[in-house]
Amino acid sequence: RGYTVQFAAAPSEREARRALARLRLPGTTLRVVPRAFDGQTVYRVVAGPFATRAEAERVGRAAGAGNYWVYGGAP
């Protein structure tokens, strides 16, 4: 299943894409993933999945974005 790094969550796809554009991670595929919570869609900016938690943490730190979250599984 691997690990996913989440860098942001936004109420609109447009805002999520702006957050994605600020990230600089050459060689890492970043994407916006919509997810429904309590009847509303949240757009998450994520990378992964990565094989290990350590790899996911390394990517999170390398982004230099400040906060990030690592969780198990695919987005």
mmCIF file of N, CA and C in Angstrom:
data_model
loop_
_atom_site.group_PDB
_atom_site.id
_atom_site.type_symbol
_atom_site.label_atom_id
_atom_site.label_comp_id
_atom_site.label_asym_id
_atom_site.label_seq_id
_atom_site.Cartn_x
_atom_site.Cartn_y
_atom_site.Cartn_z
ATOM 1 N N ARG A 1 0.808 -1.211 0.000
ATOM 2 C CA ARG A 1 0.000 0.000 0.000
ATOM 3 C C ARG A 1 0.840 1.259 0.000
ATOM 4 N N GLY A 2 1.932 1.290 0.724
ATOM 5 C CA GLY A 2 2.816 2.439 0.706
ATOM 6 C C GLY A 2 2.334 3.590 1.567
ATOM 7 N N TYR A 3 2.969 4.759 1.345
ATOM 8 C CA TYR A 3 2.682 5.965 2.115
ATOM 9 C C TYR A 3 2.492 7.148 1.180
ATOM 10 N N THR A 4 1.610 8.046 1.573
ATOM 11 C CA THR A 4 1.305 9.246 0.800
ATOM 12 C C THR A 4 1.679 10.470 1.616
ATOM 13 N N VAL A 5 2.167 11.507 0.945
ATOM 14 C CA VAL A 5 2.461 12.783 1.593
ATOM 15 C C VAL A 5 1.400 13.776 1.138
ATOM 16 N N GLN A 6 0.761 14.435 2.091
ATOM 17 C CA GLN A 6 -0.211 15.477 1.776
ATOM 18 C C GLN A 6 0.381 16.813 2.183
ATOM 19 N N PHE A 7 0.345 17.773 1.250
ATOM 20 C CA PHE A 7 0.906 19.091 1.497
ATOM 21 C C PHE A 7 -0.153 20.147 1.775
ATOM 22 N N ALA A 8 -1.353 19.951 1.276
ATOM 23 C CA ALA A 8 -2.403 20.950 1.466
ATOM 24 C C ALA A 8 -3.772 20.316 1.237
ATOM 25 N N ALA A 9 -4.782 20.987 1.761
ATOM 26 C CA ALA A 9 -6.178 20.630 1.489
ATOM 27 C C ALA A 9 -6.918 21.942 1.287
ATOM 28 N N ALA A 10 -7.698 22.025 0.231
ATOM 29 C CA ALA A 10 -8.371 23.269 -0.114
ATOM 30 C C ALA A 10 -9.834 23.004 -0.465
ATOM 31 N N PRO A 11 -10.681 24.011 -0.282
ATOM 32 C CA PRO A 11 -12.097 23.838 -0.592
ATOM 33 C C PRO A 11 -12.421 23.909 -2.085
ATOM 34 N N SER A 12 -11.442 24.341 -2.895
ATOM 35 C CA SER A 12 -11.677 24.388 -4.345
ATOM 36 C C SER A 12 -10.464 23.818 -5.078
ATOM 37 N N GLU A 13 -10.718 23.292 -6.250
ATOM 38 C CA GLU A 13 -9.627 22.754 -7.054
ATOM 39 C C GLU A 13 -8.653 23.867 -7.447
ATOM 40 N N ARG A 14 -9.164 25.037 -7.710
ATOM 41 C CA ARG A 14 -8.324 26.167 -8.100
ATOM 42 C C ARG A 14 -7.308 26.506 -7.005
ATOM 43 N N GLU A 15 -7.779 26.566 -5.759
ATOM 44 C CA GLU A 15 -6.877 26.847 -4.644
ATOM 45 C C GLU A 15 -5.844 25.735 -4.469
ATOM 46 N N ALA A 16 -6.278 24.500 -4.635
ATOM 47 C CA ALA A 16 -5.357 23.365 -4.514
ATOM 48 C C ALA A 16 -4.285 23.437 -5.594
ATOM 49 N N ARG A 17 -4.659 23.795 -6.807
ATOM 50 C CA ARG A 17 -3.681 23.889 -7.892
ATOM 51 C C ARG A 17 -2.688 25.030 -7.646
ATOM 52 N N ARG A 18 -3.139 26.095 -7.009
ATOM 53 C CA ARG A 18 -2.213 27.179 -6.641
ATOM 54 C C ARG A 18 -1.189 26.680 -5.619
ATOM 55 N N ALA A 19 -1.659 25.926 -4.640
ATOM 56 C CA ALA A 19 -0.751 25.359 -3.631
ATOM 57 C C ALA A 19 0.235 24.397 -4.293
ATOM 58 N N LEU A 20 -0.249 23.592 -5.220
ATOM 59 C CA LEU A 20 0.606 22.647 -5.934
ATOM 60 C C LEU A 20 1.698 23.390 -6.711
ATOM 61 N N ALA A 21 1.351 24.512 -7.330
ATOM 62 C CA ALA A 21 2.304 25.269 -8.140
ATOM 63 C C ALA A 21 3.440 25.848 -7.303
ATOM 64 N N ARG A 22 3.217 26.043 -6.007
ATOM 65 C CA ARG A 22 4.259 26.595 -5.137
ATOM 66 C C ARG A 22 5.282 25.552 -4.693
ATOM 67 N N LEU A 23 4.954 24.278 -4.866
ATOM 68 C CA LEU A 23 5.860 23.212 -4.437
ATOM 69 C C LEU A 23 6.922 22.953 -5.490
ATOM 70 N N ARG A 24 8.138 22.721 -5.030
ATOM 71 C CA ARG A 24 9.258 22.431 -5.934
ATOM 72 C C ARG A 24 9.848 21.086 -5.550
ATOM 73 N N LEU A 25 9.435 20.058 -6.276
ATOM 74 C CA LEU A 25 9.934 18.713 -6.022
ATOM 75 C C LEU A 25 10.267 18.030 -7.341
ATOM 76 N N PRO A 26 11.412 18.363 -7.953
ATOM 77 C CA PRO A 26 11.782 17.732 -9.221
ATOM 78 C C PRO A 26 11.824 16.210 -9.084
ATOM 79 N N GLY A 27 11.266 15.550 -10.060
ATOM 80 C CA GLY A 27 11.264 14.093 -10.070
ATOM 81 C C GLY A 27 10.161 13.453 -9.250
ATOM 82 N N THR A 28 9.336 14.258 -8.608
ATOM 83 C CA THR A 28 8.226 13.732 -7.811
ATOM 84 C C THR A 28 6.919 14.164 -8.446
ATOM 85 N N THR A 29 6.034 13.219 -8.645
ATOM 86 C CA THR A 29 4.735 13.538 -9.227
ATOM 87 C C THR A 29 3.797 14.042 -8.141
ATOM 88 N N LEU A 30 3.340 15.253 -8.314
ATOM 89 C CA LEU A 30 2.360 15.859 -7.416
ATOM 90 C C LEU A 30 1.023 15.900 -8.127
ATOM 91 N N ARG A 31 -0.046 15.765 -7.368
ATOM 92 C CA ARG A 31 -1.366 15.834 -8.002
ATOM 93 C C ARG A 31 -2.402 16.325 -7.007
ATOM 94 N N VAL A 32 -3.530 16.755 -7.553
ATOM 95 C CA VAL A 32 -4.676 17.175 -6.756
ATOM 96 C C VAL A 32 -5.676 16.029 -6.768
ATOM 97 N N VAL A 33 -6.103 15.629 -5.584
ATOM 98 C CA VAL A 33 -7.018 14.503 -5.449
ATOM 99 C C VAL A 33 -8.276 14.981 -4.718
ATOM 100 N N PRO A 34 -9.439 14.899 -5.359
ATOM 101 C CA PRO A 34 -10.668 15.291 -4.665
ATOM 102 C C PRO A 34 -11.113 14.185 -3.704
ATOM 103 N N ARG A 35 -11.673 14.594 -2.584
ATOM 104 C CA ARG A 35 -12.164 13.628 -1.605
ATOM 105 C C ARG A 35 -13.384 14.221 -0.918
ATOM 106 N N ALA A 36 -14.452 13.457 -0.834
ATOM 107 C CA ALA A 36 -15.683 13.929 -0.189
ATOM 108 C C ALA A 36 -15.626 13.669 1.313
ATOM 109 N N PHE A 37 -15.917 14.705 2.098
ATOM 110 C CA PHE A 37 -16.012 14.621 3.553
ATOM 111 C C PHE A 37 -17.280 15.330 3.988
ATOM 112 N N ASP A 38 -18.130 14.622 4.676
ATOM 113 C CA ASP A 38 -19.367 15.211 5.202
ATOM 114 C C ASP A 38 -20.145 15.984 4.137
ATOM 115 N N GLY A 39 -20.252 15.430 2.946
ATOM 116 C CA GLY A 39 -21.041 16.045 1.888
ATOM 117 C C GLY A 39 -20.349 17.166 1.138
ATOM 118 N N GLN A 40 -19.094 17.470 1.468
ATOM 119 C CA GLN A 40 -18.352 18.514 0.766
ATOM 120 C C GLN A 40 -17.087 17.913 0.172
ATOM 121 N N THR A 41 -16.652 18.465 -0.936
ATOM 122 C CA THR A 41 -15.432 17.987 -1.568
ATOM 123 C C THR A 41 -14.259 18.831 -1.106
ATOM 124 N N VAL A 42 -13.190 18.148 -0.714
ATOM 125 C CA VAL A 42 -11.932 18.785 -0.341
ATOM 126 C C VAL A 42 -10.903 18.330 -1.372
ATOM 127 N N TYR A 43 -10.083 19.249 -1.828
ATOM 128 C CA TYR A 43 -9.071 18.947 -2.838
ATOM 129 C C TYR A 43 -7.710 18.898 -2.154
ATOM 130 N N ARG A 44 -7.103 17.719 -2.152
ATOM 131 C CA ARG A 44 -5.838 17.511 -1.461
ATOM 132 C C ARG A 44 -4.677 17.528 -2.447
ATOM 133 N N VAL A 45 -3.571 18.154 -2.055
ATOM 134 C CA VAL A 45 -2.343 18.161 -2.849
ATOM 135 C C VAL A 45 -1.443 17.083 -2.260
ATOM 136 N N VAL A 46 -1.161 16.058 -3.065
ATOM 137 C CA VAL A 46 -0.443 14.890 -2.547
ATOM 138 C C VAL A 46 0.675 14.443 -3.482
ATOM 139 N N ALA A 47 1.570 13.638 -2.905
ATOM 140 C CA ALA A 47 2.611 12.931 -3.655
ATOM 141 C C ALA A 47 2.632 11.502 -3.124
ATOM 142 N N GLY A 48 2.902 10.561 -4.001
ATOM 143 C CA GLY A 48 2.998 9.166 -3.564
ATOM 144 C C GLY A 48 2.032 8.283 -4.322
ATOM 145 N N PRO A 49 1.952 7.047 -3.955
ATOM 146 C CA PRO A 49 2.502 6.469 -2.728
ATOM 147 C C PRO A 49 3.985 6.138 -2.850
ATOM 148 N N PHE A 50 4.654 6.124 -1.672
ATOM 149 C CA PHE A 50 6.060 5.765 -1.543
ATOM 150 C C PHE A 50 6.156 4.426 -0.828
ATOM 151 N N ALA A 51 7.213 3.695 -1.096
ATOM 152 C CA ALA A 51 7.359 2.349 -0.541
ATOM 153 C C ALA A 51 7.518 2.352 0.976
ATOM 154 N N THR A 52 8.197 3.376 1.514
ATOM 155 C CA THR A 52 8.431 3.411 2.957
ATOM 156 C C THR A 52 8.025 4.757 3.540
ATOM 157 N N ARG A 53 7.750 4.742 4.838
ATOM 158 C CA ARG A 53 7.430 5.986 5.529
ATOM 159 C C ARG A 53 8.638 6.929 5.498
ATOM 160 N N ALA A 54 9.843 6.383 5.627
ATOM 161 C CA ALA A 54 11.051 7.208 5.601
ATOM 162 C C ALA A 54 11.186 7.958 4.278
ATOM 163 N N GLU A 55 10.879 7.297 3.179
ATOM 164 C CA GLU A 55 10.942 7.956 1.869
ATOM 165 C C GLU A 55 9.900 9.067 1.784
ATOM 166 N N ALA A 56 8.706 8.800 2.270
ATOM 167 C CA ALA A 56 7.646 9.810 2.259
ATOM 168 C C ALA A 56 8.043 11.016 3.111
ATOM 169 N N GLU A 57 8.624 10.766 4.277
ATOM 170 C CA GLU A 57 9.079 11.857 5.152
ATOM 171 C C GLU A 57 10.178 12.679 4.467
ATOM 172 N N ARG A 58 11.080 12.011 3.764
ATOM 173 C CA ARG A 58 12.156 12.709 3.060
ATOM 174 C C ARG A 58 11.580 13.666 2.026
ATOM 175 N N VAL A 59 10.587 13.205 1.267
ATOM 176 C CA VAL A 59 9.949 14.043 0.250
ATOM 177 C C VAL A 59 9.215 15.209 0.911
ATOM 178 N N GLY A 60 8.535 14.942 2.006
ATOM 179 C CA GLY A 60 7.840 16.010 2.723
ATOM 180 C C GLY A 60 8.793 17.108 3.167
ATOM 181 N N ARG A 61 9.920 16.735 3.738
ATOM 182 C CA ARG A 61 10.915 17.721 4.179
ATOM 183 C C ARG A 61 11.534 18.457 2.991
ATOM 184 N N ALA A 62 11.802 17.732 1.908
ATOM 185 C CA ALA A 62 12.452 18.323 0.732
ATOM 186 C C ALA A 62 11.600 19.400 0.073
ATOM 187 N N ALA A 63 10.295 19.321 0.243
ATOM 188 C CA ALA A 63 9.405 20.297 -0.393
ATOM 189 C C ALA A 63 9.592 21.686 0.192
ATOM 190 N N GLY A 64 10.056 21.770 1.438
ATOM 191 C CA GLY A 64 10.264 23.068 2.061
ATOM 192 C C GLY A 64 8.983 23.849 2.239
ATOM 193 N N ALA A 65 7.859 23.154 2.307
ATOM 194 C CA ALA A 65 6.558 23.813 2.375
ATOM 195 C C ALA A 65 6.086 24.036 3.804
ATOM 196 N N GLY A 66 6.876 23.637 4.770
ATOM 197 C CA GLY A 66 6.427 23.749 6.156
ATOM 198 C C GLY A 66 5.679 22.495 6.557
ATOM 199 N N ASN A 67 4.392 22.624 6.754
ATOM 200 C CA ASN A 67 3.588 21.485 7.190
ATOM 201 C C ASN A 67 3.331 20.489 6.069
ATOM 202 N N TYR A 68 3.359 19.237 6.445
ATOM 203 C CA TYR A 68 2.944 18.153 5.556
ATOM 204 C C TYR A 68 2.504 16.999 6.443
ATOM 205 N N TRP A 69 1.738 16.088 5.886
ATOM 206 C CA TRP A 69 1.232 14.934 6.619
ATOM 207 C C TRP A 69 1.561 13.676 5.845
ATOM 208 N N VAL A 70 1.996 12.658 6.545
ATOM 209 C CA VAL A 70 2.270 11.364 5.932
ATOM 210 C C VAL A 70 1.245 10.383 6.474
ATOM 211 N N TYR A 71 0.624 9.635 5.573
ATOM 212 C CA TYR A 71 -0.321 8.615 6.019
ATOM 213 C C TYR A 71 -0.164 7.358 5.173
ATOM 214 N N GLY A 72 -0.575 6.244 5.734
ATOM 215 C CA GLY A 72 -0.478 4.965 5.045
ATOM 216 C C GLY A 72 -1.514 4.835 3.968
ATOM 217 N N GLY A 73 -1.113 4.256 2.846
ATOM 218 C CA GLY A 73 -2.038 3.981 1.746
ATOM 219 C C GLY A 73 -1.962 5.007 0.638
ATOM 220 N N ALA A 74 -2.693 4.707 -0.402
ATOM 221 C CA ALA A 74 -2.773 5.593 -1.565
ATOM 222 C C ALA A 74 -3.793 6.693 -1.278
ATOM 223 N N PRO A 75 -3.650 7.822 -1.971
ATOM 224 C CA PRO A 75 -4.579 8.936 -1.721
ATOM 225 C C PRO A 75 -6.016 8.623 -2.086
#
